[in-house]
Coordinates of N, CA and C in Angstrom, one line a residue:
M1 N 71.8 -46.8 129.5 CA 71.3 -47.9 130.3 C 69.9 -47.7 130.8
D2 N 69.4 -46.5 130.7 CA 68.1 -46.2 131.3 C 67.0 -47.1 130.7
R3 N 67.1 -47.4 129.4 CA 66.1 -48.2 128.8 C 66.1 -49.6 129.3
Y4 N 67.2 -50.1 129.9 CA 67.3 -51.5 130.4 C 66.7 -51.6 131.8
R5 N 66.4 -50.5 132.5 CA 66.0 -50.6 133.9 C 64.6 -51.4 134.0
Y6 N 63.8 -51.3 133.0 CA 62.5 -51.9 133.0 C 62.6 -53.4 133.0
F7 N 63.7 -54.0 132.6 CA 63.8 -55.4 132.5 C 64.1 -56.0 133.9
I8 N 64.3 -55.1 134.9 CA 64.4 -55.6 136.3 C 63.1 -55.9 136.9
F9 N 62.1 -55.3 136.3 CA 60.7 -55.5 136.7 C 60.4 -57.0 136.6
N10 N 60.1 -57.6 137.7 CA 60.0 -59.1 137.7 C 58.7 -59.5 137.1
Q11 N 58.8 -60.2 136.0 CA 57.6 -60.6 135.2 C 56.7 -61.6 136.0
R12 N 57.3 -62.5 136.7 CA 56.6 -63.6 137.3 C 55.8 -63.0 138.5
N13 N 56.4 -62.1 139.3 CA 55.7 -61.5 140.4 C 54.5 -60.7 139.9
M14 N 54.7 -59.9 138.9 CA 53.6 -59.0 138.4 C 52.5 -59.8 137.8
V15 N 52.8 -60.9 137.2 CA 51.7 -61.8 136.6 C 50.9 -62.4 137.8
V16 N 51.6 -62.9 138.8 CA 50.9 -63.5 140.0 C 50.0 -62.4 140.7
L17 N 50.6 -61.2 140.9 CA 49.9 -60.1 141.6 C 48.7 -59.7 140.7
G18 N 48.9 -59.6 139.4 CA 47.8 -59.2 138.5 C 46.7 -60.2 138.5
L19 N 47.0 -61.4 138.5 CA 46.0 -62.5 138.6 C 45.2 -62.4 139.9
F20 N 45.9 -62.2 141.0 CA 45.3 -62.1 142.3 C 44.4 -60.9 142.3
Q21 N 44.8 -59.7 141.8 CA 44.0 -58.5 141.8 C 42.7 -58.7 140.9
I22 N 42.9 -59.4 139.8 CA 41.7 -59.7 139.0 C 40.7 -60.7 139.7
A23 N 41.3 -61.6 140.5 CA 40.4 -62.6 141.2 C 39.7 -61.8 142.4
F24 N 40.4 -60.9 143.1 CA 39.7 -60.2 144.1 C 38.6 -59.2 143.5
S25 N 38.9 -58.7 142.4 CA 38.0 -57.8 141.7 C 36.7 -58.6 141.3
T26 N 36.9 -59.8 140.8 CA 35.8 -60.7 140.4 C 35.0 -61.1 141.6
V27 N 35.6 -61.4 142.8 CA 34.8 -61.7 144.0 C 34.0 -60.5 144.4
C28 N 34.5 -59.3 144.3 CA 33.7 -58.1 144.7 C 32.6 -57.9 143.7
V29 N 32.8 -58.1 142.4 CA 31.7 -57.9 141.5 C 30.6 -58.9 141.6
V30 N 31.0 -60.2 141.8 CA 30.0 -61.2 142.0 C 29.2 -61.0 143.3
S31 N 30.0 -60.7 144.4 CA 29.3 -60.5 145.6 C 28.4 -59.2 145.6
G32 N 28.8 -58.2 144.8 CA 28.0 -57.1 144.6 C 26.7 -57.4 143.9
F33 N 26.8 -58.3 142.9 CA 25.5 -58.8 142.2 C 24.6 -59.5 143.2
I34 N 25.2 -60.4 144.0 CA 24.4 -61.1 145.0 C 23.8 -60.2 146.0
D35 N 24.6 -59.2 146.4 CA 24.0 -58.2 147.3 C 22.9 -57.4 146.7
G36 N 23.1 -57.0 145.4 CA 22.0 -56.2 144.8 C 20.8 -57.0 144.5
V37 N 20.9 -58.3 144.2 CA 19.7 -59.1 143.9 C 18.9 -59.5 145.1
F38 N 19.6 -59.9 146.2 CA 18.9 -60.4 147.3 C 18.7 -59.4 148.5
R39 N 19.2 -58.3 148.4 CA 19.1 -57.3 149.5 C 17.7 -56.7 149.4
T40 N 17.1 -56.4 150.6 CA 15.9 -55.6 150.6 C 16.2 -54.2 150.1
E41 N 15.2 -53.6 149.5 CA 15.5 -52.3 148.9 C 15.8 -51.2 150.0
S42 N 17.0 -50.6 149.7 CA 17.4 -49.5 150.6 C 18.2 -48.5 149.7
Q43 N 18.3 -47.3 150.2 CA 19.0 -46.3 149.4 C 20.4 -46.6 149.1
L44 N 21.1 -47.2 150.1 CA 22.5 -47.6 149.9 C 22.6 -48.8 149.0
G45 N 21.7 -49.7 149.0 CA 21.7 -50.9 148.2 C 21.5 -50.5 146.7
K46 N 20.8 -49.4 146.4 CA 20.5 -49.1 145.1 C 21.7 -48.5 144.3
T47 N 22.7 -48.1 145.1 CA 23.9 -47.5 144.4 C 24.7 -48.4 143.6
R48 N 24.6 -49.7 143.9 CA 25.4 -50.7 143.2 C 26.9 -50.4 143.2
A49 N 27.3 -49.8 144.3 CA 28.7 -49.4 144.5 C 29.7 -50.5 144.4
P50 N 29.5 -51.7 145.0 CA 30.5 -52.8 144.9 C 30.7 -53.3 143.5
I51 N 29.7 -53.2 142.6 CA 29.9 -53.7 141.2 C 30.8 -52.7 140.5
W52 N 30.6 -51.4 140.6 CA 31.4 -50.4 139.9 C 32.8 -50.3 140.5
A53 N 32.9 -50.4 141.8 CA 34.2 -50.3 142.5 C 35.0 -51.6 142.2
G54 N 34.3 -52.7 142.1 CA 35.0 -54.0 141.8 C 35.6 -53.9 140.4
M55 N 34.9 -53.3 139.5 CA 35.4 -53.2 138.1 C 36.6 -52.3 138.1
V56 N 36.6 -51.2 138.9 CA 37.7 -50.3 138.9 C 38.9 -51.0 139.6
M57 N 38.6 -51.9 140.5 CA 39.7 -52.7 141.2 C 40.4 -53.6 140.2
G58 N 39.8 -54.1 139.2 CA 40.4 -55.0 138.3 C 41.3 -54.3 137.3
V59 N 41.3 -53.0 137.1 CA 42.1 -52.3 136.1 C 43.6 -52.5 136.5
P60 N 44.1 -52.3 137.7 CA 45.5 -52.5 138.0 C 46.0 -53.9 137.7
G61 N 45.1 -54.9 137.9 CA 45.4 -56.3 137.6 C 45.7 -56.5 136.2
V62 N 44.8 -56.0 135.3 CA 45.0 -56.1 133.9 C 46.3 -55.3 133.4
L63 N 46.5 -54.1 134.0 CA 47.7 -53.4 133.6 C 48.9 -54.0 134.1
A64 N 48.9 -54.7 135.3 CA 50.0 -55.5 135.8 C 50.4 -56.6 134.8
L65 N 49.4 -57.3 134.3 CA 49.7 -58.3 133.3 C 50.3 -57.7 132.0
F66 N 49.8 -56.6 131.6 CA 50.4 -56.0 130.4 C 51.8 -55.4 130.6
S67 N 52.0 -54.8 131.8 CA 53.3 -54.2 132.1 C 54.4 -55.3 132.4
S68 N 53.9 -56.5 132.7 CA 54.9 -57.5 132.9 C 55.5 -58.0 131.6
Q69 N 54.7 -57.8 130.5 CA 55.2 -58.3 129.2 C 55.8 -57.1 128.4
R70 N 55.4 -55.9 128.6 CA 55.9 -54.8 127.8 C 56.5 -53.8 128.8
K71 N 57.8 -53.6 128.7 CA 58.5 -52.7 129.6 C 58.4 -51.2 129.1
N72 N 57.3 -50.6 129.2 CA 57.0 -49.3 128.8 C 56.8 -48.4 130.0
P73 N 57.6 -47.3 130.1 CA 57.5 -46.4 131.2 C 56.1 -45.7 131.3
V74 N 55.5 -45.5 130.2 CA 54.1 -44.9 130.3 C 53.1 -45.9 130.9
L75 N 53.3 -47.1 130.5 CA 52.4 -48.2 131.0 C 52.6 -48.3 132.5
V76 N 53.8 -48.3 133.0 CA 54.1 -48.4 134.4 C 53.6 -47.2 135.1
N77 N 53.7 -46.0 134.6 CA 53.1 -44.8 135.2 C 51.6 -44.9 135.3
V78 N 50.9 -45.4 134.3 CA 49.5 -45.6 134.3 C 49.1 -46.7 135.3
L79 N 49.9 -47.7 135.4 CA 49.7 -48.7 136.4 C 49.7 -48.1 137.8
I80 N 50.7 -47.3 138.1 CA 50.8 -46.7 139.4 C 49.5 -45.8 139.7
V81 N 49.1 -45.0 138.7 CA 48.0 -44.1 138.9 C 46.7 -45.0 139.1
A82 N 46.6 -46.0 138.3 CA 45.4 -46.9 138.4 C 45.4 -47.6 139.8
S83 N 46.6 -47.9 140.3 CA 46.7 -48.5 141.7 C 46.2 -47.6 142.7
I84 N 46.5 -46.3 142.6 CA 46.0 -45.3 143.6 C 44.5 -45.1 143.5
I85 N 44.0 -45.1 142.2 CA 42.5 -45.0 142.1 C 41.8 -46.3 142.6
S86 N 42.5 -47.4 142.4 CA 42.0 -48.7 142.9 C 41.9 -48.7 144.5
C87 N 42.8 -48.0 145.1 CA 42.8 -47.9 146.6 C 41.6 -47.1 147.0
V88 N 41.2 -46.1 146.3 CA 39.9 -45.4 146.6 C 38.7 -46.3 146.4
A89 N 38.7 -47.1 145.3 CA 37.6 -48.0 145.1 C 37.5 -49.1 146.2
I90 N 38.7 -49.5 146.7 CA 38.7 -50.5 147.8 C 38.2 -49.9 149.0
L91 N 38.5 -48.6 149.3 CA 37.9 -47.9 150.4 C 36.4 -47.8 150.3
I92 N 35.9 -47.5 149.2 CA 34.5 -47.5 149.0 C 33.8 -48.8 149.3
I93 N 34.4 -49.9 148.8 CA 33.8 -51.2 149.1 C 33.9 -51.6 150.5
I94 N 35.0 -51.2 151.2 CA 35.1 -51.5 152.6 C 34.1 -50.8 153.4
V95 N 33.9 -49.5 153.1 CA 32.8 -48.7 153.8 C 31.4 -49.3 153.5
Y96 N 31.2 -49.6 152.2 CA 29.9 -50.1 151.8 C 29.6 -51.4 152.6
S97 N 30.5 -52.3 152.5 CA 30.2 -53.7 153.1 C 30.2 -53.6 154.6
S98 N 30.9 -52.6 155.2 CA 30.8 -52.5 156.7 C 29.5 -51.9 157.1
L99 N 29.0 -50.9 156.3 CA 27.7 -50.3 156.6 C 26.5 -51.2 156.3
T100 N 26.6 -52.1 155.4 CA 25.5 -52.9 154.9 C 25.5 -54.3 155.5
L101 N 26.3 -54.6 156.5 CA 26.3 -55.9 157.1 C 24.9 -56.2 157.7
N102 N 24.3 -55.2 158.4 CA 23.0 -55.3 159.0 C 22.0 -54.3 158.5
Y103 N 22.4 -53.3 157.7 CA 21.6 -52.2 157.3 C 20.5 -52.7 156.3
G104 N 19.2 -52.5 156.7 CA 18.1 -52.8 155.8 C 17.7 -54.2 155.8
E105 N 18.2 -55.1 156.6 CA 17.9 -56.5 156.6 C 17.0 -56.9 157.8
E106 N 16.9 -56.2 158.8 CA 16.1 -56.6 159.9 C 14.6 -56.1 159.7
E107 N 13.7 -57.0 159.6 CA 12.3 -56.8 159.4 C 11.5 -57.5 160.5
E108 N 10.3 -57.1 160.7 CA 9.4 -57.8 161.6 C 8.6 -58.8 160.7
L109 N 8.8 -60.1 161.1 CA 8.2 -61.2 160.3 C 7.3 -62.0 161.2
S110 N 6.7 -61.5 162.2 CA 5.9 -62.3 163.1 C 4.6 -62.8 162.5
S111 N 4.0 -62.0 161.6 CA 2.8 -62.5 161.0 C 2.9 -63.2 159.7
A112 N 4.2 -63.4 159.3 CA 4.4 -64.1 158.0 C 4.4 -65.6 158.1
P113 N 4.1 -66.3 157.0 CA 4.1 -67.8 157.1 C 5.5 -68.3 157.4
V114 N 5.6 -69.5 157.8 CA 6.9 -70.1 158.2 C 7.9 -70.2 157.0
H115 N 7.4 -70.6 155.8 CA 8.3 -70.7 154.7 C 8.9 -69.3 154.3
V116 N 8.1 -68.3 154.5 CA 8.6 -66.9 154.2 C 9.7 -66.5 155.2
I117 N 9.5 -66.9 156.5 CA 10.4 -66.6 157.5 C 11.8 -67.3 157.2
H118 N 11.7 -68.6 156.8 CA 12.9 -69.3 156.5 C 13.6 -68.8 155.3
T119 N 12.8 -68.4 154.3 CA 13.4 -67.8 153.0 C 14.1 -66.5 153.3
K120 N 13.5 -65.6 154.1 CA 14.1 -64.4 154.5 C 15.3 -64.6 155.3
F121 N 15.3 -65.6 156.2 CA 16.5 -65.9 157.0 C 17.7 -66.3 156.1
V122 N 17.4 -67.2 155.2 CA 18.5 -67.7 154.3 C 19.0 -66.6 153.4
L123 N 18.1 -65.8 152.8 CA 18.6 -64.7 152.0 C 19.3 -63.6 152.8
N124 N 18.9 -63.4 154.1 CA 19.7 -62.5 154.9 C 21.1 -63.0 155.2
K125 N 21.3 -64.3 155.4 CA 22.6 -64.9 155.5 C 23.4 -64.9 154.3
V126 N 22.8 -65.0 153.1 CA 23.5 -65.0 151.8 C 24.0 -63.5 151.6
V127 N 23.2 -62.5 151.9 CA 23.6 -61.1 151.8 C 24.8 -60.8 152.7
K128 N 24.7 -61.3 154.0 CA 25.7 -61.1 154.9 C 27.0 -61.8 154.5
G129 N 26.9 -63.0 153.9 CA 28.1 -63.7 153.4 C 28.7 -63.0 152.2
A130 N 27.9 -62.4 151.4 CA 28.4 -61.6 150.3 C 29.1 -60.4 150.8
N131 N 28.6 -59.7 151.8 CA 29.3 -58.6 152.3 C 30.6 -58.9 153.0
V132 N 30.6 -60.1 153.7 CA 31.9 -60.5 154.3 C 32.9 -60.9 153.2
A133 N 32.4 -61.5 152.2 CA 33.3 -61.8 151.1 C 33.9 -60.6 150.4
M134 N 33.1 -59.6 150.2 CA 33.5 -58.3 149.7 C 34.6 -57.6 150.6
L135 N 34.3 -57.7 151.9 CA 35.2 -57.1 152.9 C 36.6 -57.8 152.9
A136 N 36.5 -59.2 152.9 CA 37.8 -59.9 152.8 C 38.5 -59.7 151.5
A137 N 37.8 -59.7 150.4 CA 38.5 -59.5 149.1 C 39.1 -58.1 149.0
S138 N 38.4 -57.1 149.6 CA 38.9 -55.7 149.6 C 40.2 -55.6 150.4
V139 N 40.2 -56.3 151.5 CA 41.5 -56.2 152.4 C 42.6 -56.9 151.6
G140 N 42.4 -58.0 151.0 CA 43.4 -58.7 150.3 C 43.8 -57.9 149.0
S141 N 42.8 -57.3 148.4 CA 43.1 -56.5 147.2 C 43.9 -55.2 147.6
A142 N 43.7 -54.7 148.8 CA 44.5 -53.5 149.2 C 45.9 -53.9 149.3
F143 N 46.2 -55.0 149.9 CA 47.6 -55.5 150.0 C 48.2 -55.7 148.7
V144 N 47.5 -56.4 147.8 CA 48.1 -56.7 146.5 C 48.3 -55.4 145.6
V145 N 47.4 -54.5 145.7 CA 47.5 -53.3 144.9 C 48.6 -52.4 145.4
L146 N 48.8 -52.4 146.7 CA 50.0 -51.6 147.2 C 51.3 -52.2 146.8
V147 N 51.4 -53.5 146.8 CA 52.6 -54.2 146.3 C 52.8 -53.9 144.8
I148 N 51.7 -53.9 144.1 CA 51.9 -53.6 142.6 C 52.4 -52.2 142.4
A149 N 51.8 -51.3 143.2 CA 52.3 -49.9 143.1 C 53.7 -49.7 143.5
Y150 N 54.1 -50.4 144.6 CA 55.5 -50.4 145.0 C 56.5 -50.9 144.0
L151 N 56.1 -52.1 143.4 CA 57.0 -52.7 142.4 C 57.0 -51.8 141.2
G152 N 55.9 -51.2 140.8 CA 55.9 -50.2 139.7 C 56.8 -49.0 139.9
C153 N 56.7 -48.5 141.1 CA 57.6 -47.3 141.5 C 59.1 -47.7 141.4
R154 N 59.4 -48.9 141.9 CA 60.8 -49.3 141.9 C 61.4 -49.5 140.5
S155 N 60.5 -49.7 139.5 CA 61.0 -50.0 138.2 C 61.2 -48.7 137.4
L156 N 60.7 -47.6 137.9 CA 60.9 -46.3 137.1 C 62.3 -45.8 137.2
P157 N 62.7 -45.1 136.1 CA 64.1 -44.6 136.1 C 64.3 -43.5 137.1
C158 N 63.3 -42.8 137.5 CA 63.4 -41.7 138.4 C 63.6 -42.2 139.9
C159 N 63.4 -43.5 140.1 CA 63.6 -44.1 141.4 C 65.0 -44.0 141.8
S160 N 65.3 -43.6 143.1 CA 66.6 -43.4 143.5 C 67.3 -44.7 143.9
C161 N 66.6 -45.8 143.8 CA 67.2 -47.1 144.2 C 68.0 -47.7 143.1
Y162 N 68.1 -47.2 141.9 CA 68.8 -47.7 140.8 C 70.1 -46.9 140.5
D163 N 71.1 -47.6 140.1 CA 72.4 -46.9 139.7 C 72.2 -46.4 138.3
S164 N 72.5 -45.2 138.1 CA 72.3 -44.6 136.8 C 73.3 -45.1 135.7
V165 N 74.4 -45.7 136.1 CA 75.4 -46.2 135.2 C 75.0 -47.6 134.7
T166 N 74.7 -48.5 135.6 CA 74.5 -49.9 135.2 C 73.0 -50.2 135.1
G167 N 72.1 -49.4 135.7 CA 70.7 -49.7 135.7 C 70.3 -50.8 136.6
M168 N 71.2 -51.2 137.5 CA 70.9 -52.2 138.5 C 70.6 -51.6 139.9
V169 N 70.1 -52.4 140.8 CA 69.8 -52.0 142.1 C 71.0 -51.7 142.8
S170 N 71.1 -50.5 143.5 CA 72.3 -50.1 144.2 C 72.3 -50.8 145.6
E171 N 73.4 -51.0 146.2 CA 73.6 -51.7 147.4 C 73.0 -51.0 148.6
E172 N 73.0 -49.7 148.7 CA 72.6 -49.0 149.9 C 71.1 -49.0 150.0
S173 N 70.3 -49.4 149.1 CA 68.8 -49.3 149.3 C 68.2 -50.6 149.5

């Protein structure tokens, strides 16, 4: 019955969680592009950390979509490892967006023309909005990726929550 345990892995939940993870990843990548294009040059802004970390965040979403269709224990194990790596990428985005909310954006514009002052003000707000969007998407993604990892762990045969005879969830857990 061990090979039937993976059919308990709820397909609908993993598809929804995978799509949410891909959406959060896309928000981080797009916000990272906005941050990179409109931010004044700084050492932290040159790293393009949100773009790379956002791409890493999308891997568990794609694997969740694949694992919901194919009940392969190797794929589920890779999904769990990718979820842990994604948590590190999420932490990088949270630190980056927290540090760059005001970093490198405050300049002295007293001698600049009015249209330059207005343009800098609008671009400053766009960059701050992108950083807030990255922060919100990272928090949502952290929740989703932890649920994906939890569901992946529960579907493995080595999990103690399954009965070894029937392959079904035992009553005491």
